[in-house]
mmCIF file with all atom_site columns, C-alpha atoms in Angstrom:
data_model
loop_
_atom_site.group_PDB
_atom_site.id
_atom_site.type_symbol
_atom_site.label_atom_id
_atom_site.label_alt_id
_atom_site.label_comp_id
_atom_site.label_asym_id
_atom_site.label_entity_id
_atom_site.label_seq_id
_atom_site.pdbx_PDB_ins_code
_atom_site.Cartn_x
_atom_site.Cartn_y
_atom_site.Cartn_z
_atom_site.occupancy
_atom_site.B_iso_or_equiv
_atom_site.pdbx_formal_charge
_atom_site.auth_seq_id
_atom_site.auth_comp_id
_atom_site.auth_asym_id
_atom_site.auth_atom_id
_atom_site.pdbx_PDB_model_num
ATOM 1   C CA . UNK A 1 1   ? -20.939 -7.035  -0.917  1.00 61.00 ? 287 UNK A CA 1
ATOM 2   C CA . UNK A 1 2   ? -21.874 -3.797  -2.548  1.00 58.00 ? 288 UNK A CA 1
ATOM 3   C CA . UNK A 1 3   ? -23.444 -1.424  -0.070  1.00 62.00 ? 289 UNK A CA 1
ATOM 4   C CA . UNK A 1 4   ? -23.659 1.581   -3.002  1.00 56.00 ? 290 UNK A CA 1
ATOM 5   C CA . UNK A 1 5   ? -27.573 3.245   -3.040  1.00 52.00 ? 291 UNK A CA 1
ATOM 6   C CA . UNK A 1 6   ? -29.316 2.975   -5.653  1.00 53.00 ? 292 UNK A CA 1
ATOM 7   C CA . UNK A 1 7   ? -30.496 6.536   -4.967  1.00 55.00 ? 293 UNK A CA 1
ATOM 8   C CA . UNK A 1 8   ? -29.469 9.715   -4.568  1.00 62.00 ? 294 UNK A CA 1
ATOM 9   C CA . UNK A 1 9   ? -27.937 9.877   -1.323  1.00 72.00 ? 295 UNK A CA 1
ATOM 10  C CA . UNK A 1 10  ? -24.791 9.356   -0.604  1.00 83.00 ? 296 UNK A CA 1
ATOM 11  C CA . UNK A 1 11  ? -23.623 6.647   1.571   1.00 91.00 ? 297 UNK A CA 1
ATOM 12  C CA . UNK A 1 12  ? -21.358 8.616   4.058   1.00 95.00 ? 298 UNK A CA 1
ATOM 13  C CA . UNK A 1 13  ? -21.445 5.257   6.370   1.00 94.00 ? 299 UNK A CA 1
ATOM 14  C CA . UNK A 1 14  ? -21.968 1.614   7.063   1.00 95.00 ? 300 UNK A CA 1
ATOM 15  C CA . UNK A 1 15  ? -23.428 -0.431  9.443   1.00 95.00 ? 301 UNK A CA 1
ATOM 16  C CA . UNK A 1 16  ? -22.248 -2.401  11.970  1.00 96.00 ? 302 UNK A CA 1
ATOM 17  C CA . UNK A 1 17  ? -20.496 -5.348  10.564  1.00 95.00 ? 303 UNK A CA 1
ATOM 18  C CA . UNK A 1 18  ? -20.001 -7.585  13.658  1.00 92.00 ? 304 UNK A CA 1
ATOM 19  C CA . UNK A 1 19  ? -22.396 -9.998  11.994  1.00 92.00 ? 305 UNK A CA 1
ATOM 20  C CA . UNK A 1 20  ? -20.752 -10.676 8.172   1.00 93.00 ? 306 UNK A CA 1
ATOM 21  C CA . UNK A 1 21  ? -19.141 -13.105 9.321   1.00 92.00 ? 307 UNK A CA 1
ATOM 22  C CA . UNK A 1 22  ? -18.973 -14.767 5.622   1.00 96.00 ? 308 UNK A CA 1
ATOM 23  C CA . UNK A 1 23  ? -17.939 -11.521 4.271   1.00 97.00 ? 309 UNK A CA 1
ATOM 24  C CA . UNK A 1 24  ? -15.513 -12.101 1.806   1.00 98.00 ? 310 UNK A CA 1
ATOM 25  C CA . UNK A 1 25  ? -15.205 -9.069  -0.675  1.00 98.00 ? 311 UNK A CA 1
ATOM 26  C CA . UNK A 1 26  ? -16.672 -5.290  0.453   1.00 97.00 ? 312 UNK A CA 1
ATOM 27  C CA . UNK A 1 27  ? -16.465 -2.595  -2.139  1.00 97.00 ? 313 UNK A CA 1
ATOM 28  C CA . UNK A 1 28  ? -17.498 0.847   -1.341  1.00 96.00 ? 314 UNK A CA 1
ATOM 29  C CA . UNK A 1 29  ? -15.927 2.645   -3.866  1.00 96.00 ? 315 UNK A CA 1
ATOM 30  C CA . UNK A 1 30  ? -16.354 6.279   -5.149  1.00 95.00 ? 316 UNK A CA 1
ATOM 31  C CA . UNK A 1 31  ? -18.532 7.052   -2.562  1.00 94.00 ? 317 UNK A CA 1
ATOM 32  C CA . UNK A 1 32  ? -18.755 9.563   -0.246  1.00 96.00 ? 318 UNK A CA 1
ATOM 33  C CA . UNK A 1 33  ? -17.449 7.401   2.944   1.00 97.00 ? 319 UNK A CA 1
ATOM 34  C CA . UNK A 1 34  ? -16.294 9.512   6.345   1.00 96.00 ? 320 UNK A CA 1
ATOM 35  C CA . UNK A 1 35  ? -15.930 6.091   8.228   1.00 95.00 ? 321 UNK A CA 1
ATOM 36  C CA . UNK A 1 36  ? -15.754 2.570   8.431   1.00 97.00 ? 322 UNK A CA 1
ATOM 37  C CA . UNK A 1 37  ? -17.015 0.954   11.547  1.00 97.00 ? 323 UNK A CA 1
ATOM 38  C CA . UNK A 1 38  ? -13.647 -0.496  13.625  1.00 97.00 ? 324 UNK A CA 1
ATOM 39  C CA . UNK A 1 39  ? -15.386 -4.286  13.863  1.00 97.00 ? 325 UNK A CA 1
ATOM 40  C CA . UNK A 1 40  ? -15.035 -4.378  10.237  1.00 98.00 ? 326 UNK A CA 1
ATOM 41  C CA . UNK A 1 41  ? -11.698 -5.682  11.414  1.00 97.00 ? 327 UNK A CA 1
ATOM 42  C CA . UNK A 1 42  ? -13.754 -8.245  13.321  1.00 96.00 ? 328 UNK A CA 1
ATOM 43  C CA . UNK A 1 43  ? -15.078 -10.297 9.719   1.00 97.00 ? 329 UNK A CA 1
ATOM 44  C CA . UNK A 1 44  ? -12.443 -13.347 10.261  1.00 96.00 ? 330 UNK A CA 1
ATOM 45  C CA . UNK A 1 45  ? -13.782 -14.081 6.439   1.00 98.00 ? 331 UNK A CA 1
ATOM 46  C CA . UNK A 1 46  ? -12.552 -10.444 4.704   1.00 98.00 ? 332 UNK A CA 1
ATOM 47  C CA . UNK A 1 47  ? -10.439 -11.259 1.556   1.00 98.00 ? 333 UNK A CA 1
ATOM 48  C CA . UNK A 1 48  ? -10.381 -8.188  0.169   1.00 98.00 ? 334 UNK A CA 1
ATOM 49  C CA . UNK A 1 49  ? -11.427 -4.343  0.722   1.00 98.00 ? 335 UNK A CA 1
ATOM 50  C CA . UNK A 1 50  ? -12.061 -1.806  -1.905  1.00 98.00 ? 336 UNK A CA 1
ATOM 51  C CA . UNK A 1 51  ? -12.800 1.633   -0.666  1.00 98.00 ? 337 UNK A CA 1
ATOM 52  C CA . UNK A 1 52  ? -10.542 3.801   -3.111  1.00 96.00 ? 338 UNK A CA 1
ATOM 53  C CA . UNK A 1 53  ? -12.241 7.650   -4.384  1.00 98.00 ? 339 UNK A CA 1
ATOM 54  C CA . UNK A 1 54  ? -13.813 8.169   -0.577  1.00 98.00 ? 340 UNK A CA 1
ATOM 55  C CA . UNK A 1 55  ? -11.765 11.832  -0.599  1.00 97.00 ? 341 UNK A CA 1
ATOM 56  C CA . UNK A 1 56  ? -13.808 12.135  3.390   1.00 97.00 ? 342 UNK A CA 1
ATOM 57  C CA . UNK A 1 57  ? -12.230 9.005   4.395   1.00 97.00 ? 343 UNK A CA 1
ATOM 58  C CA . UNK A 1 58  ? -9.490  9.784   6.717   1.00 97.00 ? 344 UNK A CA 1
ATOM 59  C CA . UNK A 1 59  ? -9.033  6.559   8.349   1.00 96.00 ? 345 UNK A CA 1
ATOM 60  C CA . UNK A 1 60  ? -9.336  2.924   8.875   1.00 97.00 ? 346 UNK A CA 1
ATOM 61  C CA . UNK A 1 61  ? -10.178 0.425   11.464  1.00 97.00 ? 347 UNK A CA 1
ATOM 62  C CA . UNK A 1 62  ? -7.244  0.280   13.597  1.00 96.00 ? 348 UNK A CA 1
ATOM 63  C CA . UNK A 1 63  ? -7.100  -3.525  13.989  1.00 97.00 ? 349 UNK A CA 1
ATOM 64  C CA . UNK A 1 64  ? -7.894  -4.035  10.269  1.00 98.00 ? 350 UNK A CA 1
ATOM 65  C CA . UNK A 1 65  ? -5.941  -7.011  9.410   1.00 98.00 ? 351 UNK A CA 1
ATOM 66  C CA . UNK A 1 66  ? -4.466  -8.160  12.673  1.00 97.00 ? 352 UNK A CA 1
ATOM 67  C CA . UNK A 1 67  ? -7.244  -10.785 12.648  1.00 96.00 ? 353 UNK A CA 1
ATOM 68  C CA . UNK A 1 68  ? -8.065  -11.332 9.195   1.00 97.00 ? 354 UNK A CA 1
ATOM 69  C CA . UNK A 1 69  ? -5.406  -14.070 7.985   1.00 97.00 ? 355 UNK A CA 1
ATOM 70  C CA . UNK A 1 70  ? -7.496  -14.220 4.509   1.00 98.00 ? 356 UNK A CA 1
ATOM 71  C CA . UNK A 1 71  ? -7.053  -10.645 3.574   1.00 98.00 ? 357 UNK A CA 1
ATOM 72  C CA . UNK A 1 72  ? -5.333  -10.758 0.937   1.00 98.00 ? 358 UNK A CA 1
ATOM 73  C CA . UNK A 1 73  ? -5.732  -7.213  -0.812  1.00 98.00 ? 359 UNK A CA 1
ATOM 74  C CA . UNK A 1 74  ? -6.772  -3.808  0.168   1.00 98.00 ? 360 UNK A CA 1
ATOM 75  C CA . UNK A 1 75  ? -7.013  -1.066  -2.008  1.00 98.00 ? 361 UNK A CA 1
ATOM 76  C CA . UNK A 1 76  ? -7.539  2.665   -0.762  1.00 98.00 ? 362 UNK A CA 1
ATOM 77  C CA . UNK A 1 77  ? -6.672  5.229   -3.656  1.00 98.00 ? 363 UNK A CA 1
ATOM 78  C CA . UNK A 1 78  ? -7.718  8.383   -3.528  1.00 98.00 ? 364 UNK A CA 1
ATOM 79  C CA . UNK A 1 79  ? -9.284  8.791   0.128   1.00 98.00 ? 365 UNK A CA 1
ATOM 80  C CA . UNK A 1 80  ? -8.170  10.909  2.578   1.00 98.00 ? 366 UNK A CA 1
ATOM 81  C CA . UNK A 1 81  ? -5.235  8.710   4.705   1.00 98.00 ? 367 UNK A CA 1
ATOM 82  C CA . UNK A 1 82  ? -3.331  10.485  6.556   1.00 97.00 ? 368 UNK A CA 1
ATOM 83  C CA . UNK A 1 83  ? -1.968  7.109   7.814   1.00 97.00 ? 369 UNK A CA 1
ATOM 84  C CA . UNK A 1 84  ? -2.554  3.535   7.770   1.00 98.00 ? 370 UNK A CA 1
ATOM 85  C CA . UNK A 1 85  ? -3.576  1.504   10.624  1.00 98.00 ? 371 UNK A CA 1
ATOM 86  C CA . UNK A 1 86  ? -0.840  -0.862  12.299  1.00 97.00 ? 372 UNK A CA 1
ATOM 87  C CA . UNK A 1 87  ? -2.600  -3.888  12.031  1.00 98.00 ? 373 UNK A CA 1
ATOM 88  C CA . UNK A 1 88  ? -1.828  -4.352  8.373   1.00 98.00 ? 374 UNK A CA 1
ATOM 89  C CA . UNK A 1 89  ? 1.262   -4.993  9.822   1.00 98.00 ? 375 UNK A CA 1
ATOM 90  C CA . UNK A 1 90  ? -0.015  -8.475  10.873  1.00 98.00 ? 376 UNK A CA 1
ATOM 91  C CA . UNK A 1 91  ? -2.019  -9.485  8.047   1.00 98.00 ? 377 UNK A CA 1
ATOM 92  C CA . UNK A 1 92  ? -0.014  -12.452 7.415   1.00 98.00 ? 378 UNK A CA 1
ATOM 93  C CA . UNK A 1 93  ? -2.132  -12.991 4.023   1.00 98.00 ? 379 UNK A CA 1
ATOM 94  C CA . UNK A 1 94  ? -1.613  -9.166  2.470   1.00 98.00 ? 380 UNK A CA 1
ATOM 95  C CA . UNK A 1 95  ? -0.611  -9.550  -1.073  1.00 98.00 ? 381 UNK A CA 1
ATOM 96  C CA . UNK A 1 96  ? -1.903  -5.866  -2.325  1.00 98.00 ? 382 UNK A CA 1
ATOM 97  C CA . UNK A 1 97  ? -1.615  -3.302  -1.066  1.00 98.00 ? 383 UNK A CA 1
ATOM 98  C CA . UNK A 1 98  ? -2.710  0.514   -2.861  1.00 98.00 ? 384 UNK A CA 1
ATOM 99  C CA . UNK A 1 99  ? -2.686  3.338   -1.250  1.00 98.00 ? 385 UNK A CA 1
ATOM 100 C CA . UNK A 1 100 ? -1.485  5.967   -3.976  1.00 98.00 ? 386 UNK A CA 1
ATOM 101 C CA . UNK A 1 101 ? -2.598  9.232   -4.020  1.00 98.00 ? 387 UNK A CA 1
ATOM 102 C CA . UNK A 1 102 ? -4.089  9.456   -0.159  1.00 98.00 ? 388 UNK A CA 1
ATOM 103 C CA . UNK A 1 103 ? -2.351  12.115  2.074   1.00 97.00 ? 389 UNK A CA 1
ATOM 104 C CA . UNK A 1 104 ? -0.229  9.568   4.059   1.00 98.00 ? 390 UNK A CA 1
ATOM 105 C CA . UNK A 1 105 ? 2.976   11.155  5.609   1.00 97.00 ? 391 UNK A CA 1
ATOM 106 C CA . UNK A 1 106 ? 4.626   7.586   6.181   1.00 97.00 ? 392 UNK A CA 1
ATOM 107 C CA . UNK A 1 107 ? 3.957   3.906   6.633   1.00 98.00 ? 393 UNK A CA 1
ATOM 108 C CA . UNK A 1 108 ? 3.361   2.026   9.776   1.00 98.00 ? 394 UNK A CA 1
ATOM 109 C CA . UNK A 1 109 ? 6.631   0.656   10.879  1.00 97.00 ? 395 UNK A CA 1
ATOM 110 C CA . UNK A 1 110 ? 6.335   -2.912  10.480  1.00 97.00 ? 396 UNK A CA 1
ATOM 111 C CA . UNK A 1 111 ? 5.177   -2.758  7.173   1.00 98.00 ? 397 UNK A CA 1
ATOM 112 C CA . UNK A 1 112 ? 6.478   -5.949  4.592   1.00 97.00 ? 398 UNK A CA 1
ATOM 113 C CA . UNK A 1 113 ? 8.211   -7.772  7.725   1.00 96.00 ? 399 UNK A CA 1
ATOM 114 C CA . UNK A 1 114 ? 7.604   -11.303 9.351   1.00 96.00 ? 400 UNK A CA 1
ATOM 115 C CA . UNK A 1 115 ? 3.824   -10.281 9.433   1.00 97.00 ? 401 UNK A CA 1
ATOM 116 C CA . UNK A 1 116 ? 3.712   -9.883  5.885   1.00 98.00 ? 402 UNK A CA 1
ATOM 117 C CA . UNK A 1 117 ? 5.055   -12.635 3.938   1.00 98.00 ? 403 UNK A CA 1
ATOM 118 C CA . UNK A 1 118 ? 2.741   -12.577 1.084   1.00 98.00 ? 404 UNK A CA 1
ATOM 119 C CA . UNK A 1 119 ? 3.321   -9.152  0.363   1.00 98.00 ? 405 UNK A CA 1
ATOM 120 C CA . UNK A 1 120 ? 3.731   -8.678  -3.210  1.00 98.00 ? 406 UNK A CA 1
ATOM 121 C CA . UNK A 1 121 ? 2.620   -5.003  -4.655  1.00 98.00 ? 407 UNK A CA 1
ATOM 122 C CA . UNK A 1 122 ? 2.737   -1.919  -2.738  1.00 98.00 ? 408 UNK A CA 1
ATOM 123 C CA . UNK A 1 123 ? 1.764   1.299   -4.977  1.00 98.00 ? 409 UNK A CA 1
ATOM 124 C CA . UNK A 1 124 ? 1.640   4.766   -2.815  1.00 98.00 ? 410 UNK A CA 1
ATOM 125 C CA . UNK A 1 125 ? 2.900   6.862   -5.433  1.00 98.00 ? 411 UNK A CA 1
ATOM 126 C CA . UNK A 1 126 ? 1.331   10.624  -5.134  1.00 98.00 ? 412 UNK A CA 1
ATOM 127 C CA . UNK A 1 127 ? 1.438   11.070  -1.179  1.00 98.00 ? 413 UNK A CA 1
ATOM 128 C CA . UNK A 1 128 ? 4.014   13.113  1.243   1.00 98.00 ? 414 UNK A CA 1
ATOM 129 C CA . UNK A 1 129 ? 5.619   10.421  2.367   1.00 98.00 ? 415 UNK A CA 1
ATOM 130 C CA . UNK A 1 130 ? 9.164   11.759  3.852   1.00 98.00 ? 416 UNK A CA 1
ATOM 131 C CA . UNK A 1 131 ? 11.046  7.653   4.457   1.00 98.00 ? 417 UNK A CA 1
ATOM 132 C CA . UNK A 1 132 ? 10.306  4.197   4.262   1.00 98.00 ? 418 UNK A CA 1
ATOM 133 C CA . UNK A 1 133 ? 9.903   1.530   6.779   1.00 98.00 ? 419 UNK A CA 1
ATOM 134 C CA . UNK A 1 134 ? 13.639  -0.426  7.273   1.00 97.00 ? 420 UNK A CA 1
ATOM 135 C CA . UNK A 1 135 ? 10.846  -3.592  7.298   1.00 97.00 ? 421 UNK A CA 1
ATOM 136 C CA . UNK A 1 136 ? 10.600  -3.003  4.038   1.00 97.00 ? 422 UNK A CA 1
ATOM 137 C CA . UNK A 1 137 ? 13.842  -4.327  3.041   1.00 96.00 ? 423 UNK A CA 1
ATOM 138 C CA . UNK A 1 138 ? 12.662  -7.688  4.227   1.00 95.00 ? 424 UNK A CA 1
ATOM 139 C CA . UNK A 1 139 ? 9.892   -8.057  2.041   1.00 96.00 ? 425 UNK A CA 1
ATOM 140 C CA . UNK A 1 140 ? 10.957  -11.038 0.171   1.00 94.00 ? 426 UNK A CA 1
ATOM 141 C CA . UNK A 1 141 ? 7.687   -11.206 -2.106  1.00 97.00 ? 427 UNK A CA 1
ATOM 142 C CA . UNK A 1 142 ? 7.612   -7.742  -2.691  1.00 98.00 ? 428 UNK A CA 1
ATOM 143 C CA . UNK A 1 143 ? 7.711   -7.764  -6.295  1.00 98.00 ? 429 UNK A CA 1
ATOM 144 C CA . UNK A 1 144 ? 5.860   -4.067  -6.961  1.00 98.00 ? 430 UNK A CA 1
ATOM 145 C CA . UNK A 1 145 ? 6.659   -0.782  -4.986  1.00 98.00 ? 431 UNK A CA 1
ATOM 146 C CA . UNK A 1 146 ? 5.557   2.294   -6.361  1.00 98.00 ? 432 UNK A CA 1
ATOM 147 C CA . UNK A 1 147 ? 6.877   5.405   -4.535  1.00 98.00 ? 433 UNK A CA 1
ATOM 148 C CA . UNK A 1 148 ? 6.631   7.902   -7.431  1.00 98.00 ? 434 UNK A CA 1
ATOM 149 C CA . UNK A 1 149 ? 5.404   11.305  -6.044  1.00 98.00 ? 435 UNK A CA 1
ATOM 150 C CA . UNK A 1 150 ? 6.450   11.721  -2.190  1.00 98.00 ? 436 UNK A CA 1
ATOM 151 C CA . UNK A 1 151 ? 9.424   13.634  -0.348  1.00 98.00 ? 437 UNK A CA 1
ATOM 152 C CA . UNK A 1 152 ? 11.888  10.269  -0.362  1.00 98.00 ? 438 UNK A CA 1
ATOM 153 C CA . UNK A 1 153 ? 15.791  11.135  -0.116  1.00 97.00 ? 439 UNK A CA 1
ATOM 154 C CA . UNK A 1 154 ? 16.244  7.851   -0.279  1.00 96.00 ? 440 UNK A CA 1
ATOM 155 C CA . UNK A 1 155 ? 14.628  4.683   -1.358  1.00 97.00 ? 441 UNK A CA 1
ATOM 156 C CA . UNK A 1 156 ? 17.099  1.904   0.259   1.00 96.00 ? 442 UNK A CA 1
ATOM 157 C CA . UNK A 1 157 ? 14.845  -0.669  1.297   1.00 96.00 ? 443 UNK A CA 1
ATOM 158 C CA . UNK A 1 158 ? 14.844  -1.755  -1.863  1.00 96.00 ? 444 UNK A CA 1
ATOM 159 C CA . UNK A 1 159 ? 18.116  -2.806  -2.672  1.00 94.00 ? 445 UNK A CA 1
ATOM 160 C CA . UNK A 1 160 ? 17.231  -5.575  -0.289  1.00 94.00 ? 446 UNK A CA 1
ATOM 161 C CA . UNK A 1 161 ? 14.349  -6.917  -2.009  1.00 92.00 ? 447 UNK A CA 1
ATOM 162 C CA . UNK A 1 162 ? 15.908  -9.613  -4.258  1.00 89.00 ? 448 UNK A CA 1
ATOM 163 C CA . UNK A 1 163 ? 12.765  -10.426 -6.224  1.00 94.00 ? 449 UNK A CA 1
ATOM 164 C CA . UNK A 1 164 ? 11.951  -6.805  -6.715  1.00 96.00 ? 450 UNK A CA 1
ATOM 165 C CA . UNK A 1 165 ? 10.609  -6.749  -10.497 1.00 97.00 ? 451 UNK A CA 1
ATOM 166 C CA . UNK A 1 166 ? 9.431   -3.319  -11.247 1.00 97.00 ? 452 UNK A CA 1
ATOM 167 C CA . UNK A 1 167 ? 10.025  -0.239  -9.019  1.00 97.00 ? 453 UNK A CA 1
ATOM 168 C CA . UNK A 1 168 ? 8.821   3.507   -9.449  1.00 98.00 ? 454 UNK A CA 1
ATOM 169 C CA . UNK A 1 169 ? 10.098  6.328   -7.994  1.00 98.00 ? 455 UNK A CA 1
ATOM 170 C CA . UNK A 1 170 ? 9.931   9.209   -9.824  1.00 98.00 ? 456 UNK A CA 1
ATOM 171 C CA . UNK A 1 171 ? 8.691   12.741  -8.767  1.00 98.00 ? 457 UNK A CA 1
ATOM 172 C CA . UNK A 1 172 ? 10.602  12.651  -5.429  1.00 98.00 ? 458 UNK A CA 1
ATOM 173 C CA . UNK A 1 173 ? 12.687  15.201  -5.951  1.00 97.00 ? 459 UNK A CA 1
ATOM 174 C CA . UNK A 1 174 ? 15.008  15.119  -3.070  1.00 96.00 ? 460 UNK A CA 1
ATOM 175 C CA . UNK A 1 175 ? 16.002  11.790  -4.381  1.00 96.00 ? 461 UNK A CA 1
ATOM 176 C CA . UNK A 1 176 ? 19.777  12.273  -5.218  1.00 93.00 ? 462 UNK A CA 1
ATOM 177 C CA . UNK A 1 177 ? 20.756  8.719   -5.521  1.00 93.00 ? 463 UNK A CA 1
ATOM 178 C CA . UNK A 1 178 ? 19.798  5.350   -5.982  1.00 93.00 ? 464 UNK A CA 1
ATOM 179 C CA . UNK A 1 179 ? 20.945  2.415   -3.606  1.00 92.00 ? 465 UNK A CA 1
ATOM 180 C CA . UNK A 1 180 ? 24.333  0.397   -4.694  1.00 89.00 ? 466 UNK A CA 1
ATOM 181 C CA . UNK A 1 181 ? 22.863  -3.429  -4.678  1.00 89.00 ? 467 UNK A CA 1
ATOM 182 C CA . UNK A 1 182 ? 20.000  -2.192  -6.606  1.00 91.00 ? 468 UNK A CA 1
ATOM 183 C CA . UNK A 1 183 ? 18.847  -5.720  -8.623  1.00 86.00 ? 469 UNK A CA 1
ATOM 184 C CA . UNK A 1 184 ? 20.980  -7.637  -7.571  1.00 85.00 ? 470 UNK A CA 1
ATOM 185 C CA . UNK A 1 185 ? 18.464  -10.288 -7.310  1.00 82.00 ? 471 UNK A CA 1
ATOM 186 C CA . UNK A 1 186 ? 18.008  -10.014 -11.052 1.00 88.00 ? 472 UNK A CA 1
ATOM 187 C CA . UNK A 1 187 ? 14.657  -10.005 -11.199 1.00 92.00 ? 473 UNK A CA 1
ATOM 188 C CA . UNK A 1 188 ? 14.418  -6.241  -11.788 1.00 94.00 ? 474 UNK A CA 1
ATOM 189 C CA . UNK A 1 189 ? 12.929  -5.542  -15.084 1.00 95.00 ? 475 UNK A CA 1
ATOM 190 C CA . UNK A 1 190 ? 11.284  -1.590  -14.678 1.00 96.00 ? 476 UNK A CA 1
ATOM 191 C CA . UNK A 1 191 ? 12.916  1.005   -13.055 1.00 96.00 ? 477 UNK A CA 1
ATOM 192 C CA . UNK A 1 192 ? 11.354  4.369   -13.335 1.00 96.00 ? 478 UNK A CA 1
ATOM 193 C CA . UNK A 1 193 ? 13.516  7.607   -11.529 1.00 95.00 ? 479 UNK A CA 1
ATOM 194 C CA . UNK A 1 194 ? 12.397  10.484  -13.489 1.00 95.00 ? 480 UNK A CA 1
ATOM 195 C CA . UNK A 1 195 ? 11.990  13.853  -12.143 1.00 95.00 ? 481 UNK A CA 1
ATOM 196 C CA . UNK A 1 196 ? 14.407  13.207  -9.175  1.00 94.00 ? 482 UNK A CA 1
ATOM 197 C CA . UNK A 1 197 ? 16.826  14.861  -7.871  1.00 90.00 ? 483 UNK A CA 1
ATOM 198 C CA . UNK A 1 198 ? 19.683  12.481  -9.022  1.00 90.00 ? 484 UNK A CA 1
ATOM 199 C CA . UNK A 1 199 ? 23.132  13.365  -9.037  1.00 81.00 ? 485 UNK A CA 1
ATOM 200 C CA . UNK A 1 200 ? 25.019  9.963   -10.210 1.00 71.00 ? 486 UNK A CA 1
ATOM 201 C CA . UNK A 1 201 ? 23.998  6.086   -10.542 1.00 69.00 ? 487 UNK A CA 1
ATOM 202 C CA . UNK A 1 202 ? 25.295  3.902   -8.538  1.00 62.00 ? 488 UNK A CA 1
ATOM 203 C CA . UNK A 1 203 ? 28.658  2.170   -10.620 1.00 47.00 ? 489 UNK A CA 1
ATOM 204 C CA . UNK A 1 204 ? 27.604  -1.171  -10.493 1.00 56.00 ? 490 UNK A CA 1
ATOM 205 C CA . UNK A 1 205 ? 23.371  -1.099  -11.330 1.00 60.00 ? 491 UNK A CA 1
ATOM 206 C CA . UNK A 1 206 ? 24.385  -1.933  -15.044 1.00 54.00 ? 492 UNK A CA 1
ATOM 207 C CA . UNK A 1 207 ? 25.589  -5.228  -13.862 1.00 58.00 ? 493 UNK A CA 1
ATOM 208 C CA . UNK A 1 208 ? 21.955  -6.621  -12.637 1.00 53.00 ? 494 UNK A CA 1
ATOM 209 C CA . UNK A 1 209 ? 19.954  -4.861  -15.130 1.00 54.00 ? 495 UNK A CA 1
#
């Protein structure tokens, strides 16, 4: 579904959506969206939900994904976030998951645990984000995290993720080290730390690069 006018005027909202309940796929992107209507977290069907440019956009359905075991990506770049809404924590199908470049001072805590086992790429590079979610560290799918551009002092969580392939961190410049353990799982191929405050490497991240 592709609500866009073919107008003029912007689409600031959308209608109820209690009745899609075949709804796969909604894209609203690079509009000029101020809300989404909470029983969007009602279509059982929802596979994936594209909303990024929306600058207005300041939130989402608060139950989005709690009930939506298809949902499978959700991408959100460049809206307004302050936060996102806890049930993503839930969404036991969430593969994707970008949020870069949104105002979002942290992630809901919960985020990449049991609820999540599919999780696979999470990109919010270019927020204010101050910490991550411990949860984090047991994302065992989580093959993607970007983190470049916040206010991290440390980026931990990911010396836990064993299958961690490519992670970016750059641009947080209270960042003074990286976390011993670091790809250990050897599947780390792409690490990017430029622009950080770093002060040493850890001794032994040559050994599972």
């Amino acid at each position: 579904m592709d609500p866009r006018p073919s107008g003029n005027a912007p689409l600031t909202t959308l209608p109820s959506m209690r009745r899609a309940t075949a709804l796969a796929r909604l894209d609203a992107s690079s509009c000029a969206l101020i809300s989404l209507p909470d029983d969007l977290a009602e279509c059982a069907a929802l596979e994936d939900l594209v909303v990024h440019r929306n600058p207005d956009l300041v939130s989402l359905p608060p139950n989005l994904g709690a009930l939506q075991p298809r949902l499978r990506g959700v991408w959100v770049r460049e809206c307004g976030l302050a936060t996102l809404p806890s049930g993503l924590t839930a969404a036991v199908g969430l593969a994707d998951l970008d949020a870069g470049a949104c105002r979002l001072r942290g992630l809901p805590d919960g985020l990449g645990g049991p609820g999540n086992p599919r999780l696979r790429t999470l990109r919010v590079g270019d927020n204010v984000i101050a910490s991550l979610p411990r949860s984090l560290a047991r994302a065992d799918a989580l093959e993607v995290l970007d983190v470049s551009g916040n206010a991290l002092t440390d980026v931990d969580v990911a010396a836990s993720t064993r299958g961690l392939v490519e992670l970016r961190a750059s641009r947080n410049p209270d960042l003074a080290e990286l976390p011993r353990g670091l790809g250990r799982g050897g599947a780390l191929r792409v690490l990017h730390a430029a622009a950080c405050g770093l002060e040493k490497l850890s001794c032994d991240l040559g050994k599972h690069l």
